[in-house]
């Protein structure tokens, strides 16, 4: 397919958010290969492996769902054509993903294996945050822009409304119900910053923000030479700067920023007015 035709038929790129976006948009040479247990994905190598399997399976299933049915050897051949190095490179260019990557030498992104790693990482991130049907809605249109993507078997989260359980029957009282117990005044705000968990503060902070409907954005900045970088990461909670961390790698800086932000949000009641 010619590049201009491919651009016209290109489906929208599903967005990713938070620390997943931060890691996907940072080249693996600047992250290291350690697994971070405080994150959902661990590291980008794990994310790319997951994305590779999801992408391969959904491309085959889209072709498998076509009518008239394709023979097995045609499924294998067309899957290989669809996931060729050229198509992966074209998709990265058209979506502008290469320009978003933080990398000491962006020429490495022209290598087919690096381009595939980046695209697989992005697919893995979309799957982790949005689910399988959301990836299918995107990948299915990459495979066949003229037809509606198939529904993933057994996945009803994106295609059928969730059923609401019936309300409980009304309760009747022979006498008026007892009054509620008297409310107690909330405890006063501490004069000193509250303690933070000794371990896993980043995971606890992210989970608490998600439960309270707060958005979290991480803004990293690297200074110094690539072989001896110094990272500063700012934690932005619902558009407000709430913490800053610094360290020799992103993980240390992010953990420090999360600790400072957690301490601030605890002391202020997590934005409660």
Coordinates of N, CA, C and O in Angstrom, one line a residue, residues 56-232:
X56 N 0.3 -10.0 17.2 CA 0.3 -11.2 16.3 C -1.0 -11.9 16.3 O -1.6 -12.2 15.3
X57 N -1.6 -12.1 17.5 CA -2.8 -12.8 17.7 C -4.0 -12.0 17.1 O -4.8 -12.6 16.4
X58 N -4.0 -10.7 17.3 CA -5.1 -9.9 16.8 C -5.1 -9.7 15.3 O -6.1 -9.6 14.6
X59 N -3.9 -9.7 14.7 CA -3.8 -9.6 13.2 C -4.3 -10.9 12.6 O -5.1 -10.9 11.7
X60 N -3.9 -12.0 13.2 CA -4.4 -13.3 12.7 C -5.9 -13.4 12.8 O -6.6 -13.9 11.9
X61 N -6.4 -13.0 14.0 CA -7.9 -13.1 14.2 C -8.7 -12.2 13.3 O -9.8 -12.6 12.9
X62 N -8.2 -11.0 13.0 CA -8.8 -10.2 12.0 C -8.9 -10.8 10.7 O -10.0 -10.8 10.0
X63 N -7.8 -11.4 10.2 CA -7.8 -12.1 8.9 C -8.7 -13.4 9.0 O -9.4 -13.7 8.1
X64 N -8.6 -14.1 10.1 CA -9.4 -15.3 10.3 C -10.9 -15.0 10.2 O -11.7 -15.8 9.8
X65 N -11.3 -13.8 10.6 CA -12.8 -13.4 10.6 C -13.3 -12.9 9.3 O -14.5 -12.6 9.1
X66 N -12.4 -12.8 8.3 CA -12.8 -12.3 7.0 C -13.7 -13.3 6.3 O -13.6 -14.5 6.5
X67 N -14.6 -12.8 5.4 CA -15.4 -13.6 4.6 C -15.1 -13.2 3.1 O -15.1 -12.0 2.8
X68 N -15.0 -14.2 2.2 CA -14.9 -15.6 2.4 C -13.7 -16.0 3.2 O -12.7 -15.3 3.3
X69 N -13.8 -17.1 3.9 CA -12.7 -17.6 4.8 C -11.4 -17.8 4.0 O -11.4 -18.4 2.9
X70 N -10.3 -17.5 4.7 CA -9.0 -17.7 4.1 C -8.4 -19.0 4.5 O -8.6 -19.5 5.6
X71 N -7.8 -19.7 3.6 CA -7.1 -21.0 4.0 C -6.0 -20.7 5.0 O -5.5 -19.6 5.1
X72 N -5.6 -21.7 5.7 CA -4.6 -21.6 6.8 C -3.3 -21.0 6.3 O -2.7 -20.1 6.9
X73 N -2.8 -21.5 5.1 CA -1.5 -21.0 4.6 C -1.6 -19.5 4.2 O -0.6 -18.8 4.3
X74 N -2.8 -19.1 3.7 CA -3.0 -17.7 3.4 C -3.0 -16.8 4.7 O -2.5 -15.7 4.7
X75 N -3.6 -17.3 5.8 CA -3.6 -16.6 7.0 C -2.1 -16.3 7.5 O -1.8 -15.2 7.9
X76 N -1.3 -17.4 7.4 CA 0.1 -17.2 7.8 C 0.9 -16.3 6.9 O 1.6 -15.4 7.4
X77 N 0.6 -16.4 5.6 CA 1.3 -15.5 4.6 C 0.9 -14.0 4.8 O 1.8 -13.1 4.9
X78 N -0.4 -13.8 4.9 CA -0.8 -12.4 5.1 C -0.5 -11.8 6.4 O -0.3 -10.6 6.5
X79 N -0.4 -12.6 7.5 CA 0.1 -12.1 8.7 C 1.5 -11.6 8.6 O 1.9 -10.5 9.1
X80 N 2.4 -12.4 8.0 CA 3.8 -12.0 7.8 C 3.9 -10.7 7.0 O 4.7 -9.9 7.3
X81 N 3.0 -10.6 6.0 CA 3.1 -9.4 5.1 C 2.6 -8.2 6.0 O 3.2 -7.1 5.9
X82 N 1.6 -8.4 6.8 CA 1.0 -7.2 7.5 C 2.0 -6.8 8.6 O 2.1 -5.6 8.9
X83 N 2.8 -7.7 9.2 CA 3.7 -7.3 10.2 C 5.2 -7.3 9.7 O 6.1 -7.5 10.5
X84 N 5.3 -6.9 8.5 CA 6.7 -6.8 7.9 C 7.4 -5.6 8.5 O 6.8 -4.7 9.1
X85 N 8.7 -5.6 8.4 CA 9.5 -4.4 8.9 C 9.1 -3.1 8.2 O 9.0 -2.1 8.9
X86 N 8.7 -3.2 6.9 CA 8.3 -2.0 6.2 C 7.0 -1.4 6.8 O 6.9 -0.2 7.1
X87 N 6.0 -2.2 7.1 CA 4.7 -1.7 7.6 C 5.0 -1.2 9.0 O 4.4 -0.1 9.4
X88 N 5.7 -1.9 9.9 CA 6.0 -1.4 11.2 C 6.7 0.0 11.1 O 6.3 0.9 11.9
X89 N 7.7 0.1 10.3 CA 8.4 1.4 10.1 C 7.4 2.5 9.6 O 7.5 3.7 10.1
X90 N 6.6 2.1 8.7 CA 5.6 3.1 8.1 C 4.7 3.6 9.2 O 4.3 4.8 9.3
X91 N 4.1 2.7 10.0 CA 3.2 3.1 11.1 C 3.9 4.0 12.1 O 3.3 5.0 12.5
X92 N 5.1 3.7 12.5 CA 5.8 4.5 13.4 C 6.0 5.9 12.8 O 5.8 6.9 13.6
X93 N 6.3 6.0 11.6 CA 6.5 7.3 10.9 C 5.2 8.1 10.8 O 5.2 9.3 11.2
X94 N 4.2 7.5 10.4 CA 2.9 8.1 10.2 C 2.3 8.6 11.6 O 1.6 9.6 11.6
X95 N 2.5 7.8 12.6 CA 2.0 8.2 13.9 C 2.9 9.2 14.6 O 2.6 9.7 15.7
X96 N 4.1 9.4 14.1 CA 5.1 10.3 14.7 C 5.6 9.9 16.0 O 6.1 10.6 16.8
X97 N 5.7 8.5 16.2 CA 6.2 8.0 17.5 C 7.7 8.2 17.6 O 8.2 8.4 18.7
X98 N 8.4 8.1 16.5 CA 9.9 8.2 16.7 C 10.3 9.5 17.2 O 11.2 9.6 18.0
X99 N 9.6 10.6 16.8 CA 9.9 11.9 17.3 C 9.7 12.1 18.8 O 10.2 13.1 19.4
X100 N 8.9 11.3 19.4 CA 8.5 11.4 20.8 C 9.5 10.7 21.7 O 9.4 10.8 22.9
X101 N 10.4 9.9 21.2 CA 11.3 9.0 22.0 C 12.4 9.8 22.5 O 13.1 10.5 21.8
X102 N 12.7 9.7 23.8 CA 13.9 10.3 24.4 C 15.0 9.3 24.2 O 15.0 8.1 24.7
X103 N 16.0 9.7 23.5 CA 17.1 8.8 23.1 C 18.4 9.6 22.9 O 18.3 10.7 22.3
X104 N 19.5 9.1 23.3 CA 20.8 9.8 23.1 C 21.1 9.8 21.6 O 21.7 10.8 21.1
X105 N 20.8 8.8 20.9 CA 21.1 8.7 19.4 C 19.9 8.2 18.7 O 19.6 7.0 18.7
X106 N 19.1 9.1 18.1 CA 17.8 8.7 17.5 C 18.0 7.9 16.2 O 17.0 7.3 15.7
X107 N 19.2 7.8 15.7 CA 19.4 7.0 14.5 C 19.2 5.5 14.8 O 18.9 4.8 13.8
X108 N 19.3 5.1 16.0 CA 19.1 3.7 16.3 C 17.7 3.3 16.1 O 17.4 2.1 15.8
X109 N 16.7 4.3 16.1 CA 15.3 3.9 15.9 C 15.0 3.6 14.4 O 14.0 3.1 14.1
X110 N 16.0 3.8 13.5 CA 15.9 3.4 12.1 C 16.1 1.9 11.9 O 15.8 1.3 10.9
X111 N 16.7 1.2 12.9 CA 16.9 -0.2 12.8 C 15.6 -0.9 13.0 O 14.8 -0.6 13.8
X112 N 15.3 -1.9 12.1 CA 14.0 -2.6 12.1 C 13.7 -3.2 13.5 O 12.6 -3.2 13.9
X113 N 14.8 -3.8 14.2 CA 14.5 -4.4 15.5 C 14.1 -3.4 16.5 O 13.3 -3.7 17.4
X114 N 14.7 -2.2 16.4 CA 14.3 -1.2 17.4 C 12.9 -0.6 17.1 O 12.1 -0.3 18.0
X115 N 12.6 -0.4 15.8 CA 11.3 0.0 15.4 C 10.2 -1.0 15.9 O 9.1 -0.6 16.4
X116 N 10.5 -2.2 15.7 CA 9.5 -3.3 16.1 C 9.4 -3.3 17.7 O 8.3 -3.4 18.2
X117 N 10.5 -3.1 18.4 CA 10.4 -3.1 19.8 C 9.6 -1.9 20.3 O 8.7 -2.1 21.2
X118 N 9.7 -0.8 19.7 CA 8.9 0.4 20.1 C 7.4 0.2 19.8 O 6.6 0.4 20.7
X119 N 7.1 -0.3 18.6 CA 5.7 -0.5 18.3 C 5.1 -1.6 19.2 O 3.9 -1.4 19.7
X120 N 5.8 -2.7 19.4 CA 5.3 -3.7 20.3 C 5.1 -3.2 21.7 O 4.1 -3.6 22.4
X121 N 6.0 -2.3 22.2 CA 5.8 -1.8 23.5 C 4.6 -0.9 23.6 O 3.9 -0.9 24.6
X122 N 4.3 -0.2 22.5 CA 3.1 0.7 22.5 C 1.8 -0.2 22.6 O 0.9 0.1 23.3
X123 N 1.8 -1.3 21.8 CA 0.7 -2.2 21.8 C 0.5 -2.8 23.1 O -0.6 -2.9 23.7
X124 N 1.6 -3.2 23.8 CA 1.5 -3.8 25.1 C 1.0 -2.7 26.1 O 0.2 -3.1 27.0
X125 N 1.3 -1.5 26.0 CA 0.8 -0.4 26.9 C -0.7 -0.2 26.7 O -1.4 -0.1 27.7
X126 N -1.1 -0.2 25.4 CA -2.5 0.0 25.2 C -3.3 -1.2 25.7 O -4.4 -1.0 26.4
X127 N -2.8 -2.4 25.6 CA -3.5 -3.6 26.1 C -3.6 -3.5 27.6 O -4.6 -3.8 28.2
X128 N -2.5 -3.1 28.3 CA -2.4 -3.0 29.7 C -3.4 -2.0 30.3 O -4.1 -2.2 31.3
X129 N -3.5 -0.9 29.6 CA -4.4 0.2 30.1 C -5.8 0.1 29.6 O -6.8 0.5 30.3
X130 N -6.0 -0.4 28.4 CA -7.4 -0.3 27.8 C -8.1 -1.6 27.6 O -9.3 -1.6 27.5
X131 N -7.3 -2.7 27.6 CA -7.9 -4.0 27.4 C -7.8 -4.5 25.9 O -7.5 -3.8 25.0
X132 N -8.2 -5.8 25.7 CA -8.0 -6.4 24.5 C -8.9 -5.9 23.4 O -8.4 -5.7 22.2
X133 N -10.1 -5.6 23.6 CA -11.0 -5.1 22.6 C -10.6 -3.7 22.1 O -10.7 -3.4 20.9
X134 N -10.0 -2.9 22.9 CA -9.5 -1.6 22.5 C -8.4 -1.7 21.5 O -8.3 -1.0 20.5
X135 N -7.5 -2.7 21.8 CA -6.4 -3.0 20.9 C -7.0 -3.5 19.6 O -6.5 -3.1 18.5
X136 N -8.0 -4.4 19.6 CA -8.6 -4.9 18.4 C -9.2 -3.8 17.6 O -9.1 -3.8 16.3
X137 N -9.9 -2.9 18.2 CA -10.5 -1.8 17.5 C -9.4 -1.0 16.7 O -9.8 -0.4 15.6
X138 N -8.2 -0.9 17.2 CA -7.1 -0.2 16.5 C -6.5 -1.1 15.5 O -6.4 -0.8 14.3
X139 N -6.0 -2.3 15.9 CA -5.3 -3.2 15.0 C -6.1 -3.7 13.9 O -5.7 -3.8 12.7
X140 N -7.4 -3.9 14.2 CA -8.3 -4.4 13.1 C -8.4 -3.4 12.0 O -8.5 -3.8 10.8
X141 N -8.4 -2.1 12.3 CA -8.5 -1.1 11.2 C -7.1 -0.9 10.5 O -7.1 -0.4 9.4
X142 N -6.0 -1.3 11.2 CA -4.7 -1.3 10.5 C -4.7 -2.4 9.5 O -4.2 -2.2 8.4
X143 N -5.3 -3.5 9.8 CA -5.3 -4.7 8.9 C -6.3 -4.5 7.8 O -5.9 -4.7 6.6
X144 N -7.5 -4.0 8.1 CA -8.5 -3.8 7.1 C -9.3 -2.6 7.4 O -10.3 -2.6 8.1
X145 N -8.9 -1.4 6.8 CA -9.6 -0.2 7.1 C -11.0 -0.1 6.7 O -11.8 0.8 7.2
X146 N -11.4 -0.9 5.7 CA -12.8 -0.8 5.2 C -13.8 -1.6 5.9 O -15.0 -1.4 5.6
X147 N -13.5 -2.4 6.9 CA -14.5 -3.1 7.6 C -14.4 -2.9 9.1 O -13.3 -2.5 9.6
X148 N -15.5 -3.1 9.8 CA -15.5 -3.0 11.3 C -14.7 -4.1 11.9 O -14.8 -5.3 11.5
X149 N -13.8 -3.7 12.9 CA -13.0 -4.8 13.5 C -13.9 -5.8 14.2 O -15.0 -5.5 14.7
X150 N -13.5 -7.1 14.2 CA -14.3 -8.1 14.9 C -14.3 -7.9 16.4 O -13.4 -7.3 17.0
X151 N -15.3 -8.5 17.0 CA -15.4 -8.5 18.5 C -14.5 -9.7 19.0 O -14.6 -10.8 18.5
X152 N -13.8 -9.4 20.0 CA -12.9 -10.4 20.7 C -13.9 -11.4 21.4 O -14.7 -11.0 22.2
X153 N -13.7 -12.7 21.1 CA -14.6 -13.6 21.8 C -14.6 -13.5 23.3 O -13.5 -13.5 23.9
X154 N -15.8 -13.5 23.9 CA -15.8 -13.5 25.4 C -15.6 -12.1 26.0 O -15.8 -11.9 27.2
X155 N -15.3 -11.1 25.2 CA -15.1 -9.7 25.7 C -16.3 -8.9 25.4 O -16.6 -8.6 24.3
X156 N -17.0 -8.5 26.5 CA -18.2 -7.7 26.4 C -18.0 -6.3 27.0 O -19.0 -5.5 27.0
X157 N -16.8 -6.0 27.4 CA -16.6 -4.8 28.1 C -16.8 -3.6 27.2 O -17.2 -2.5 27.7
X158 N -16.5 -3.7 25.9 CA -16.5 -2.6 25.0 C -17.6 -2.6 24.0 O -17.8 -1.8 23.2
X159 N -18.5 -3.7 24.1 CA -19.5 -3.8 23.1 C -20.9 -3.9 23.7 O -21.9 -3.7 23.0
X160 N -21.1 -4.3 24.9 CA -22.4 -4.4 25.5 C -22.4 -3.7 26.8 O -21.5 -3.6 27.6
X161 N -23.6 -3.0 27.1 CA -23.6 -2.2 28.3 C -23.6 -3.2 29.5 O -24.2 -4.3 29.4
X162 N -23.0 -2.7 30.5 CA -23.0 -3.5 31.8 C -24.3 -3.6 32.4 O -25.1 -2.6 32.4
X163 N -24.7 -4.8 32.8 CA -26.0 -4.9 33.4 C -26.0 -4.4 34.9 O -25.0 -4.7 35.6
X164 N -27.0 -3.7 35.3 CA -27.1 -3.2 36.6 C -27.9 -4.1 37.5 O -29.1 -4.4 37.0
X165 N -27.5 -4.5 38.6 CA -28.3 -5.4 39.4 C -29.6 -4.7 39.9 O -29.6 -3.4 40.1
X166 N -30.7 -5.4 40.1 CA -31.9 -4.7 40.5 C -31.8 -4.2 41.9 O -31.0 -4.7 42.7
X167 N -32.5 -3.1 42.2 CA -32.3 -2.5 43.5 C -32.9 -3.4 44.6 O -33.8 -4.2 44.3
X168 N -32.4 -3.3 45.8 CA -33.0 -4.2 46.8 C -34.4 -3.7 47.2 O -34.8 -2.6 46.9
X169 N -35.2 -4.7 47.6 CA -36.6 -4.3 48.0 C -36.7 -3.3 49.1 O -35.8 -3.3 50.0
X170 N -37.7 -2.5 49.1 CA -37.8 -1.5 50.2 C -38.0 -2.1 51.6 O -38.6 -3.2 51.7
X171 N -37.4 -1.5 52.6 CA -37.6 -2.0 53.9 C -38.7 -1.3 54.7 O -38.8 -0.1 54.6
X172 N -39.5 -2.1 55.3 CA -40.6 -1.5 56.0 C -40.4 -1.7 57.5 O -39.9 -2.7 58.0
X173 N -40.8 -0.7 58.3 CA -40.6 -0.7 59.7 C -41.9 -0.6 60.4 O -42.8 0.2 60.0
X174 N -42.1 -1.5 61.4 CA -43.3 -1.3 62.3 C -43.2 -0.1 63.1 O -44.2 0.5 63.5
X175 N -42.0 0.3 63.4 CA -41.8 1.6 64.1 C -40.8 2.4 63.4 O -40.0 1.9 62.5
X176 N -40.7 3.7 63.6 CA -39.7 4.5 63.0 C -38.3 3.9 63.2 O -38.0 3.4 64.2
X177 N -37.5 4.0 62.1 CA -36.1 3.4 62.3 C -35.3 4.2 63.3 O -35.6 5.4 63.6
X178 N -34.4 3.6 64.0 CA -33.6 4.3 65.0 C -32.8 5.4 64.3 O -32.3 5.3 63.2
X179 N -32.5 6.5 65.1 CA -31.7 7.6 64.5 C -30.3 7.1 64.3 O -29.8 6.2 65.0
X180 N -29.6 7.7 63.4 CA -28.2 7.4 63.1 C -27.4 7.8 64.3 O -27.7 8.8 65.0
X181 N -26.2 7.1 64.5 CA -25.4 7.5 65.7 C -24.8 8.9 65.4 O -24.6 9.3 64.3
X182 N -24.5 9.6 66.5 CA -24.0 11.0 66.3 C -22.6 10.9 65.6 O -21.8 10.0 65.8
X183 N -22.4 11.9 64.7 CA -21.2 11.9 64.0 C -20.1 12.5 64.9 O -20.3 13.3 65.8
X184 N -18.9 12.0 64.6 CA -17.7 12.5 65.3 C -16.9 13.5 64.4 O -16.9 13.3 63.2
X185 N -16.4 14.4 65.1 CA -15.6 15.4 64.3 C -14.3 14.8 63.8 O -13.7 13.9 64.4
X186 N -13.9 15.1 62.5 CA -12.7 14.5 62.0 C -11.5 14.9 62.8 O -11.5 16.0 63.4
X187 N -10.5 14.1 62.8 CA -9.3 14.5 63.5 C -8.6 15.7 62.9 O -8.7 15.9 61.7
X188 N -7.9 16.5 63.7 CA -7.2 17.7 63.2 C -6.1 17.3 62.3 O -5.6 16.2 62.4
X189 N -5.8 18.2 61.4 CA -4.7 17.9 60.5 C -3.4 17.9 61.2 O -3.2 18.6 62.2
X190 N -2.5 16.9 60.9 CA -1.2 16.9 61.6 C -0.3 18.1 61.4 O -0.3 18.7 60.3
X191 N 0.4 18.5 62.5 CA 1.3 19.6 62.3 C 2.6 19.3 61.6 O 3.2 20.1 61.0
X192 N 2.9 18.0 61.6 CA 4.1 17.5 60.9 C 3.7 16.7 59.7 O 2.6 16.1 59.7
X193 N 4.5 16.7 58.6 CA 4.1 15.8 57.5 C 3.9 14.4 57.9 O 4.6 13.9 58.7
X194 N 2.8 13.7 57.4 CA 2.6 12.3 57.8 C 3.6 11.4 57.2 O 4.3 11.7 56.2
X195 N 3.8 10.3 57.9 CA 4.8 9.3 57.4 C 4.3 8.7 56.1 O 3.1 8.6 55.8
X196 N 5.3 8.2 55.3 CA 5.0 7.6 54.1 C 5.3 6.1 54.2 O 6.1 5.7 55.1
X197 N 4.7 5.2 53.4 CA 5.0 3.8 53.5 C 6.5 3.6 53.3 O 7.1 4.2 52.5
X198 N 7.0 2.6 54.0 CA 8.5 2.3 53.9 C 8.9 1.7 52.6 O 10.0 1.8 52.1
X199 N 7.9 1.0 51.9 CA 8.2 0.3 50.7 C 7.0 0.5 49.7 O 5.9 0.7 50.2
X200 N 7.3 0.6 48.4 CA 6.2 0.6 47.5 C 5.4 1.9 47.4 O 4.3 1.9 47.1
X201 N 6.1 3.0 47.8 CA 5.3 4.3 47.8 C 4.8 4.7 46.5 O 3.7 5.2 46.3
X202 N 5.5 4.4 45.4 CA 5.1 4.7 44.0 C 3.8 4.0 43.7 O 2.9 4.6 43.2
X203 N 3.8 2.7 43.9 CA 2.6 1.9 43.6 C 1.4 2.4 44.4 O 0.2 2.5 43.9
X204 N 1.6 2.6 45.8 CA 0.5 3.1 46.6 C 0.0 4.5 46.2 O -1.2 4.7 46.2
X205 N 0.9 5.4 45.8 CA 0.6 6.7 45.4 C -0.3 6.6 44.1 O -1.3 7.3 44.0
X206 N 0.2 5.8 43.1 CA -0.6 5.7 41.9 C -2.0 5.1 42.1 O -3.0 5.6 41.6
X207 N -2.0 4.1 43.0 CA -3.3 3.5 43.3 C -4.3 4.4 44.0 O -5.5 4.5 43.6
X208 N -3.8 5.2 44.9 CA -4.6 6.1 45.7 C -5.1 7.2 44.8 O -6.3 7.6 44.8
X209 N -4.3 7.7 43.9 CA -4.7 8.8 42.9 C -5.8 8.2 42.0 O -6.8 8.9 41.7
X210 N -5.6 7.0 41.5 CA -6.6 6.4 40.6 C -7.9 6.2 41.3 O -9.0 6.5 40.8
X211 N -7.9 5.8 42.6 CA -9.1 5.6 43.4 C -9.9 6.9 43.6 O -11.1 6.9 43.7
X212 N -9.1 8.0 43.8 CA -9.7 9.3 44.1 C -10.0 10.1 42.8 O -10.4 11.3 42.9
X213 N -9.8 9.5 41.6 CA -10.1 10.2 40.4 C -9.1 11.3 40.1 O -9.5 12.3 39.3
X214 N -7.9 11.2 40.6 CA -6.9 12.2 40.3 C -5.9 11.7 39.2 O -5.6 10.6 39.1
X215 N -5.6 12.6 38.2 CA -4.7 12.3 37.2 C -3.3 12.5 37.6 O -3.0 13.5 38.3
X216 N -2.4 11.7 37.2 CA -0.9 11.8 37.5 C -0.1 11.9 36.2 O -0.3 11.0 35.3
X217 N 0.8 12.8 36.2 CA 1.6 13.0 35.0 C 3.1 13.1 35.5 O 3.3 13.8 36.5
X218 N 4.0 12.4 34.9 CA 5.4 12.5 35.3 C 6.2 13.2 34.2 O 6.1 12.9 33.0
X219 N 6.9 14.2 34.6 CA 7.7 15.0 33.6 C 9.2 14.8 33.9 O 9.7 15.4 34.9
X220 N 9.9 14.0 33.1 CA 11.3 13.7 33.4 C 12.2 14.7 32.6 O 11.8 15.2 31.5
X221 N 13.4 14.9 33.1 CA 14.4 15.7 32.4 C 15.8 15.2 32.8 O 16.1 14.9 33.9
X222 N 16.6 14.9 31.7 CA 17.9 14.4 31.9 C 19.0 15.4 31.7 O 18.9 16.2 30.7
X223 N 20.0 15.5 32.5 CA 21.1 16.4 32.3 C 22.4 15.6 32.4 O 22.4 14.5 33.0
X224 N 23.4 16.1 31.9 CA 24.7 15.4 32.0 C 24.9 14.5 30.8 O 24.0 14.3 30.0
X225 N 26.1 13.9 30.7 CA 26.4 13.0 29.5 C 25.6 11.7 29.6 O 25.2 11.3 30.7
X226 N 25.4 11.0 28.5 CA 24.6 9.8 28.5 C 25.2 8.7 29.4 O 24.4 7.9 29.9
X227 N 26.5 8.6 29.5 CA 27.1 7.6 30.3 C 27.0 7.9 31.8 O 27.2 7.0 32.6
X228 N 26.7 9.1 32.2 CA 26.6 9.4 33.6 C 25.4 10.5 33.7 O 25.7 11.6 34.1
X229 N 24.2 10.1 33.5 CA 23.1 11.0 33.5 C 22.6 11.3 34.9 O 22.9 10.6 35.8
X230 N 22.0 12.5 35.0 CA 21.3 12.8 36.2 C 19.8 13.2 35.9 O 19.6 14.0 35.0
X231 N 18.9 12.5 36.5 CA 17.5 12.7 36.2 C 16.7 13.5 37.2 O 17.0 13.4 38.4
X232 N 15.9 14.3 36.7 CA 14.9 15.0 37.6 C 13.5 14.7 37.1 O 13.2 14.9 35.9

